[in-house]
Amino acid sequence: MKIEIIKGDITKIHADAIVNAANSSLLGGGGVDGAIHRAGGPKILEECRAIRNRQGKCKTGEAVMTTAGNLPAKYVIHTVGPVWNDDKEKGSKLLSDCYKHCLKLAEDLKVKIIAFPNISTGIYKFPKELAGEIAVNEVRKFQSDIIEKVIFVCFDEENEEIYKKLLKPFKHQ
Ligand code: ADP
């Protein structure tokens, strides 16, 4: 699996799937969630509502999928990251679960290219460095014959620097 870093807006990325850092209501919010719903149009929210009616809220660490409305991607995988609350162990486990469940769901959808935002590092205040380590570890651990490329989309410079540093040792593999 190739790993790439792009600095920018995930709604502009041409991938088979982009990941949304949603909240458990699945009904939209601020940050990347708001940007995805704004750019993708009402179809995504409609599908999120249908999921809610079927299975209720999405638990932290879990993931669900919708199509991607007007976005260049085919699917949006919505995952709910943990809110940082000083329980490092519990938060880390839940954030790992987000990446694992998104990758598993992407495989089930036969996704070749998936783009992740820096889940939980905005409104949910997860420490960026730790979140980056977890993201890189989970992606590198995940063995897949289906997913060919994972893109980490960094919206801010601080995250971009963190990911560059974390991926440097693997650059020539
Ligand atoms: P959370 O509630 O999981 O913290 P946020 O959306 O507040 O979710 O932030 C998650 C990350 O997404 C942050 O690093 C934020 O800078 C980033 N982000 C915000 N808007 C976009 C966007 N349009 N594309 C990619 N990343 C974004």
PDB file of C-alpha atoms and ligand atoms in Angstrom:
ATOM      1  CA  MET A   1       0.000   0.000   0.000  1.00  0.00           C
ATOM      2  CA  LYS A   2       1.405   3.343  -1.035  1.00  0.00           C
ATOM      3  CA  ILE A   3       1.082   6.239   1.402  1.00  0.00           C
ATOM      4  CA  GLU A   4       0.903   9.866   0.275  1.00  0.00           C
ATOM      5  CA  ILE A   5       0.501  13.195   2.055  1.00  0.00           C
ATOM      6  CA  ILE A   6      -1.465  16.006   0.458  1.00  0.00           C
ATOM      7  CA  LYS A   7      -1.952  19.405   2.033  1.00  0.00           C
ATOM      8  CA  GLY A   8      -5.397  20.738   1.236  1.00  0.00           C
ATOM      9  CA  ASP A   9      -9.128  20.233   1.210  1.00  0.00           C
ATOM     10  CA  ILE A  10     -10.358  16.629   1.225  1.00  0.00           C
ATOM     11  CA  THR A  11     -13.528  17.534  -0.692  1.00  0.00           C
ATOM     12  CA  LYS A  12     -11.354  18.185  -3.757  1.00  0.00           C
ATOM     13  CA  ILE A  13      -9.589  14.822  -3.701  1.00  0.00           C
ATOM     14  CA  HIS A  14     -10.191  12.339  -6.514  1.00  0.00           C
ATOM     15  CA  ALA A  15     -10.139   9.095  -4.561  1.00  0.00           C
ATOM     16  CA  ASP A  16     -12.527   6.147  -4.544  1.00  0.00           C
ATOM     17  CA  ALA A  17     -13.401   6.977  -0.948  1.00  0.00           C
ATOM     18  CA  ILE A  18     -12.843   9.925   1.331  1.00  0.00           C
ATOM     19  CA  VAL A  19     -13.252   9.638   5.075  1.00  0.00           C
ATOM     20  CA  ASN A  20     -15.360  12.062   7.076  1.00  0.00           C
ATOM     21  CA  ALA A  21     -14.589  12.870  10.712  1.00  0.00           C
ATOM     22  CA  ALA A  22     -18.276  12.829  11.601  1.00  0.00           C
ATOM     23  CA  ASN A  23     -20.028  13.039  14.936  1.00  0.00           C
ATOM     24  CA  SER A  24     -22.220  10.280  16.314  1.00  0.00           C
ATOM     25  CA  SER A  25     -25.445  11.949  15.169  1.00  0.00           C
ATOM     26  CA  LEU A  26     -24.303  11.552  11.535  1.00  0.00           C
ATOM     27  CA  LEU A  27     -26.313  14.685  10.829  1.00  0.00           C
ATOM     28  CA  GLY A  28     -23.449  16.995  10.001  1.00  0.00           C
ATOM     29  CA  GLY A  29     -21.312  19.372  12.028  1.00  0.00           C
ATOM     30  CA  GLY A  30     -18.409  21.768  11.674  1.00  0.00           C
ATOM     31  CA  GLY A  31     -14.882  21.282  10.367  1.00  0.00           C
ATOM     32  CA  VAL A  32     -14.322  18.654   7.718  1.00  0.00           C
ATOM     33  CA  ASP A  33     -17.833  17.263   8.271  1.00  0.00           C
ATOM     34  CA  GLY A  34     -19.418  20.602   7.369  1.00  0.00           C
ATOM     35  CA  ALA A  35     -17.133  20.982   4.354  1.00  0.00           C
ATOM     36  CA  ILE A  36     -18.048  17.511   3.029  1.00  0.00           C
ATOM     37  CA  HIS A  37     -21.779  18.091   3.370  1.00  0.00           C
ATOM     38  CA  ARG A  38     -21.545  21.566   1.821  1.00  0.00           C
ATOM     39  CA  ALA A  39     -19.524  20.428  -1.156  1.00  0.00           C
ATOM     40  CA  GLY A  40     -21.256  17.058  -1.560  1.00  0.00           C
ATOM     41  CA  GLY A  41     -24.822  18.340  -1.459  1.00  0.00           C
ATOM     42  CA  PRO A  42     -27.969  17.016   0.266  1.00  0.00           C
ATOM     43  CA  LYS A  43     -27.742  13.423  -1.018  1.00  0.00           C
ATOM     44  CA  ILE A  44     -25.084  12.543   1.579  1.00  0.00           C
ATOM     45  CA  LEU A  45     -27.181  13.837   4.475  1.00  0.00           C
ATOM     46  CA  GLU A  46     -30.216  11.974   3.145  1.00  0.00           C
ATOM     47  CA  GLU A  47     -28.248   8.729   3.185  1.00  0.00           C
ATOM     48  CA  CYS A  48     -26.893   9.486   6.675  1.00  0.00           C
ATOM     49  CA  ARG A  49     -30.480   9.997   7.880  1.00  0.00           C
ATOM     50  CA  ALA A  50     -31.466   6.641   6.411  1.00  0.00           C
ATOM     51  CA  ILE A  51     -28.586   4.962   8.268  1.00  0.00           C
ATOM     52  CA  ARG A  52     -29.679   6.621  11.514  1.00  0.00           C
ATOM     53  CA  ASN A  53     -33.238   5.466  11.033  1.00  0.00           C
ATOM     54  CA  ARG A  54     -31.983   1.955  10.437  1.00  0.00           C
ATOM     55  CA  GLN A  55     -29.309   1.565  13.112  1.00  0.00           C
ATOM     56  CA  GLY A  56     -29.375   4.646  15.333  1.00  0.00           C
ATOM     57  CA  LYS A  57     -26.317   6.770  16.088  1.00  0.00           C
ATOM     58  CA  CYS A  58     -22.837   5.776  14.985  1.00  0.00           C
ATOM     59  CA  LYS A  59     -20.670   4.830  17.962  1.00  0.00           C
ATOM     60  CA  THR A  60     -17.206   6.280  18.482  1.00  0.00           C
ATOM     61  CA  GLY A  61     -14.612   4.206  16.628  1.00  0.00           C
ATOM     62  CA  GLU A  62     -17.121   2.812  14.139  1.00  0.00           C
ATOM     63  CA  ALA A  63     -17.678   3.656  10.492  1.00  0.00           C
ATOM     64  CA  VAL A  64     -20.549   3.731   8.000  1.00  0.00           C
ATOM     65  CA  MET A  65     -20.652   4.527   4.298  1.00  0.00           C
ATOM     66  CA  THR A  66     -22.685   6.651   1.931  1.00  0.00           C
ATOM     67  CA  THR A  67     -22.221   7.623  -1.679  1.00  0.00           C
ATOM     68  CA  ALA A  68     -20.472  10.955  -2.253  1.00  0.00           C
ATOM     69  CA  GLY A  69     -23.101  13.167  -3.892  1.00  0.00           C
ATOM     70  CA  ASN A  70     -21.419  15.892  -5.955  1.00  0.00           C
ATOM     71  CA  LEU A  71     -17.898  15.142  -4.722  1.00  0.00           C
ATOM     72  CA  PRO A  72     -15.263  13.696  -7.060  1.00  0.00           C
ATOM     73  CA  ALA A  73     -14.973  10.632  -4.780  1.00  0.00           C
ATOM     74  CA  LYS A  74     -17.317   7.622  -5.102  1.00  0.00           C
ATOM     75  CA  TYR A  75     -17.958   7.031  -1.421  1.00  0.00           C
ATOM     76  CA  VAL A  76     -17.801   8.854   1.857  1.00  0.00           C
ATOM     77  CA  ILE A  77     -16.865   6.709   4.831  1.00  0.00           C
ATOM     78  CA  HIS A  78     -18.107   8.417   7.978  1.00  0.00           C
ATOM     79  CA  THR A  79     -16.279   7.576  11.167  1.00  0.00           C
ATOM     80  CA  VAL A  80     -16.661   9.031  14.641  1.00  0.00           C
ATOM     81  CA  GLY A  81     -13.372   9.892  16.306  1.00  0.00           C
ATOM     82  CA  PRO A  82     -12.948  10.171  20.083  1.00  0.00           C
ATOM     83  CA  VAL A  83     -13.155  13.512  21.871  1.00  0.00           C
ATOM     84  CA  TRP A  84      -9.839  14.009  23.718  1.00  0.00           C
ATOM     85  CA  ASN A  85     -10.405  13.775  27.468  1.00  0.00           C
ATOM     86  CA  ASP A  86      -7.003  12.870  28.978  1.00  0.00           C
ATOM     87  CA  ASP A  87      -7.677   9.115  28.968  1.00  0.00           C
ATOM     88  CA  LYS A  88      -4.829   8.484  26.544  1.00  0.00           C
ATOM     89  CA  GLU A  89      -5.240   4.719  26.429  1.00  0.00           C
ATOM     90  CA  LYS A  90      -8.969   4.716  25.774  1.00  0.00           C
ATOM     91  CA  GLY A  91      -8.767   7.571  23.268  1.00  0.00           C
ATOM     92  CA  SER A  92      -5.906   5.919  21.382  1.00  0.00           C
ATOM     93  CA  LYS A  93      -7.777   2.615  21.130  1.00  0.00           C
ATOM     94  CA  LEU A  94     -10.882   4.366  19.800  1.00  0.00           C
ATOM     95  CA  LEU A  95      -8.902   6.378  17.248  1.00  0.00           C
ATOM     96  CA  SER A  96      -7.143   3.168  16.093  1.00  0.00           C
ATOM     97  CA  ASP A  97     -10.574   1.583  15.706  1.00  0.00           C
ATOM     98  CA  CYS A  98     -11.627   4.441  13.396  1.00  0.00           C
ATOM     99  CA  TYR A  99      -8.757   3.768  10.997  1.00  0.00           C
ATOM    100  CA  LYS A 100      -9.210  -0.027  11.154  1.00  0.00           C
ATOM    101  CA  HIS A 101     -12.940   0.116  10.529  1.00  0.00           C
ATOM    102  CA  CYS A 102     -12.583   2.623   7.671  1.00  0.00           C
ATOM    103  CA  LEU A 103      -9.942   0.483   5.964  1.00  0.00           C
ATOM    104  CA  LYS A 104     -12.024  -2.665   6.417  1.00  0.00           C
ATOM    105  CA  LEU A 105     -15.117  -0.960   5.007  1.00  0.00           C
ATOM    106  CA  ALA A 106     -13.065   0.419   2.106  1.00  0.00           C
ATOM    107  CA  GLU A 107     -11.908  -3.100   1.265  1.00  0.00           C
ATOM    108  CA  ASP A 108     -15.475  -4.372   1.310  1.00  0.00           C
ATOM    109  CA  LEU A 109     -16.296  -1.594  -1.185  1.00  0.00           C
ATOM    110  CA  LYS A 110     -13.309  -2.578  -3.377  1.00  0.00           C
ATOM    111  CA  VAL A 111     -11.759   0.845  -2.877  1.00  0.00           C
ATOM    112  CA  LYS A 112      -8.313   1.291  -4.409  1.00  0.00           C
ATOM    113  CA  ILE A 113      -7.590   4.825  -3.213  1.00  0.00           C
ATOM    114  CA  ILE A 114      -8.780   6.182   0.135  1.00  0.00           C
ATOM    115  CA  ALA A 115      -8.161   9.618   1.629  1.00  0.00           C
ATOM    116  CA  PHE A 116      -8.229  10.330   5.369  1.00  0.00           C
ATOM    117  CA  PRO A 117      -8.460  13.685   7.134  1.00  0.00           C
ATOM    118  CA  ASN A 118      -6.654  14.021  10.472  1.00  0.00           C
ATOM    119  CA  ILE A 119      -9.521  12.538  12.483  1.00  0.00           C
ATOM    120  CA  SER A 120     -10.223  14.047  15.939  1.00  0.00           C
ATOM    121  CA  THR A 121      -7.505  16.717  15.685  1.00  0.00           C
ATOM    122  CA  GLY A 122      -9.895  19.650  15.163  1.00  0.00           C
ATOM    123  CA  ILE A 123     -12.922  20.315  17.321  1.00  0.00           C
ATOM    124  CA  TYR A 124     -12.291  17.026  19.211  1.00  0.00           C
ATOM    125  CA  LYS A 125      -8.855  18.304  20.349  1.00  0.00           C
ATOM    126  CA  PHE A 126      -6.900  15.027  20.131  1.00  0.00           C
ATOM    127  CA  PRO A 127      -3.147  15.800  20.343  1.00  0.00           C
ATOM    128  CA  LYS A 128      -1.976  16.006  16.724  1.00  0.00           C
ATOM    129  CA  GLU A 129       1.307  14.170  17.159  1.00  0.00           C
ATOM    130  CA  LEU A 130      -0.296  11.189  18.905  1.00  0.00           C
ATOM    131  CA  ALA A 131      -3.165  11.133  16.389  1.00  0.00           C
ATOM    132  CA  GLY A 132      -0.631  11.089  13.536  1.00  0.00           C
ATOM    133  CA  GLU A 133       1.304   8.203  15.102  1.00  0.00           C
ATOM    134  CA  ILE A 134      -1.882   6.191  15.483  1.00  0.00           C
ATOM    135  CA  ALA A 135      -2.997   6.927  11.907  1.00  0.00           C
ATOM    136  CA  VAL A 136       0.349   5.967  10.377  1.00  0.00           C
ATOM    137  CA  ASN A 137       0.642   2.808  12.540  1.00  0.00           C
ATOM    138  CA  GLU A 138      -2.807   1.548  11.685  1.00  0.00           C
ATOM    139  CA  VAL A 139      -2.382   2.161   7.961  1.00  0.00           C
ATOM    140  CA  ARG A 140       1.050   0.528   7.865  1.00  0.00           C
ATOM    141  CA  LYS A 141      -0.241  -2.489   9.824  1.00  0.00           C
ATOM    142  CA  PHE A 142      -3.187  -3.028   7.512  1.00  0.00           C
ATOM    143  CA  GLN A 143      -2.421  -5.647   4.872  1.00  0.00           C
ATOM    144  CA  SER A 144      -4.537  -5.318   1.775  1.00  0.00           C
ATOM    145  CA  ASP A 145      -4.629  -6.760  -1.710  1.00  0.00           C
ATOM    146  CA  ILE A 146      -7.373  -4.320  -2.637  1.00  0.00           C
ATOM    147  CA  ILE A 147      -6.372  -0.887  -1.326  1.00  0.00           C
ATOM    148  CA  GLU A 148      -3.458   0.457  -3.359  1.00  0.00           C
ATOM    149  CA  LYS A 149      -3.044   3.927  -1.934  1.00  0.00           C
ATOM    150  CA  VAL A 150      -3.838   5.817   1.251  1.00  0.00           C
ATOM    151  CA  ILE A 151      -3.728   9.595   1.162  1.00  0.00           C
ATOM    152  CA  PHE A 152      -3.397  11.581   4.382  1.00  0.00           C
ATOM    153  CA  VAL A 153      -5.008  14.925   3.660  1.00  0.00           C
ATOM    154  CA  CYS A 154      -3.588  17.536   6.009  1.00  0.00           C
ATOM    155  CA  PHE A 155      -5.529  20.766   6.251  1.00  0.00           C
ATOM    156  CA  ASP A 156      -3.052  22.628   8.401  1.00  0.00           C
ATOM    157  CA  GLU A 157       0.690  22.992   8.210  1.00  0.00           C
ATOM    158  CA  GLU A 158       1.292  21.530  11.661  1.00  0.00           C
ATOM    159  CA  ASN A 159      -0.310  18.213  10.677  1.00  0.00           C
ATOM    160  CA  GLU A 160       1.509  18.205   7.350  1.00  0.00           C
ATOM    161  CA  GLU A 161       4.847  18.527   9.167  1.00  0.00           C
ATOM    162  CA  ILE A 162       3.912  15.807  11.649  1.00  0.00           C
ATOM    163  CA  TYR A 163       2.971  13.350   8.892  1.00  0.00           C
ATOM    164  CA  LYS A 164       6.073  14.153   6.848  1.00  0.00           C
ATOM    165  CA  LYS A 165       8.233  13.437   9.870  1.00  0.00           C
ATOM    166  CA  LEU A 166       6.375  10.222  10.718  1.00  0.00           C
ATOM    167  CA  LEU A 167       6.596   8.882   7.167  1.00  0.00           C
ATOM    168  CA  LYS A 168      10.184   9.888   6.492  1.00  0.00           C
ATOM    169  CA  PRO A 169      11.685   6.559   7.630  1.00  0.00           C
ATOM    170  CA  PHE A 170       9.487   4.693   5.114  1.00  0.00           C
ATOM    171  CA  LYS A 171       9.990   6.991   2.160  1.00  0.00           C
ATOM    172  CA  HIS A 172      12.174   4.674   0.162  1.00  0.00           C
ATOM    173  CA  GLN A 173      10.334   1.422   0.767  1.00  0.00           C
TER     174      GLN A 173
HETATM  175  P1  ADP B   1     -12.963  16.340  14.754  1.00  0.00           P
HETATM  176  O1  ADP B   1     -14.288  16.709  15.349  1.00  0.00           O
HETATM  177  O2  ADP B   1     -12.828  14.853  14.489  1.00  0.00           O
HETATM  178  O3  ADP B   1     -11.816  16.922  15.486  1.00  0.00           O
HETATM  179  P2  ADP B   1     -12.677  18.376  12.666  1.00  0.00           P
HETATM  180  O4  ADP B   1     -13.391  18.441  11.373  1.00  0.00           O
HETATM  181  O5  ADP B   1     -12.909  19.476  13.632  1.00  0.00           O
HETATM  182  O6  ADP B   1     -13.031  16.946  13.262  1.00  0.00           O
HETATM  183  O7  ADP B   1     -11.123  18.277  12.404  1.00  0.00           O
HETATM  184  C1  ADP B   1     -10.472  17.137  11.918  1.00  0.00           C
HETATM  185  C2  ADP B   1      -9.340  17.576  11.031  1.00  0.00           C
HETATM  186  O8  ADP B   1      -9.851  17.944   9.746  1.00  0.00           O
HETATM  187  C3  ADP B   1      -8.603  18.825  11.537  1.00  0.00           C
HETATM  188  O9  ADP B   1      -7.203  18.585  11.430  1.00  0.00           O
HETATM  189  C4  ADP B   1      -9.041  19.921  10.592  1.00  0.00           C
HETATM  190  O10 ADP B   1      -8.018  20.890  10.401  1.00  0.00           O
HETATM  191  C5  ADP B   1      -9.264  19.145   9.324  1.00  0.00           C
HETATM  192  N1  ADP B   1     -10.125  19.745   8.303  1.00  0.00           N
HETATM  193  C6  ADP B   1     -11.045  20.721   8.413  1.00  0.00           C
HETATM  194  N2  ADP B   1     -11.609  21.000   7.212  1.00  0.00           N
HETATM  195  C7  ADP B   1     -11.026  20.159   6.312  1.00  0.00           C
HETATM  196  C8  ADP B   1     -11.141  19.939   4.910  1.00  0.00           C
HETATM  197  N3  ADP B   1     -11.997  20.629   4.164  1.00  0.00           N
HETATM  198  N4  ADP B   1     -10.342  19.008   4.325  1.00  0.00           N
HETATM  199  C9  ADP B   1      -9.470  18.276   5.063  1.00  0.00           C
HETATM  200  N5  ADP B   1      -9.320  18.428   6.375  1.00  0.00           N
HETATM  201  C10 ADP B   1     -10.082  19.350   7.008  1.00  0.00           C
END
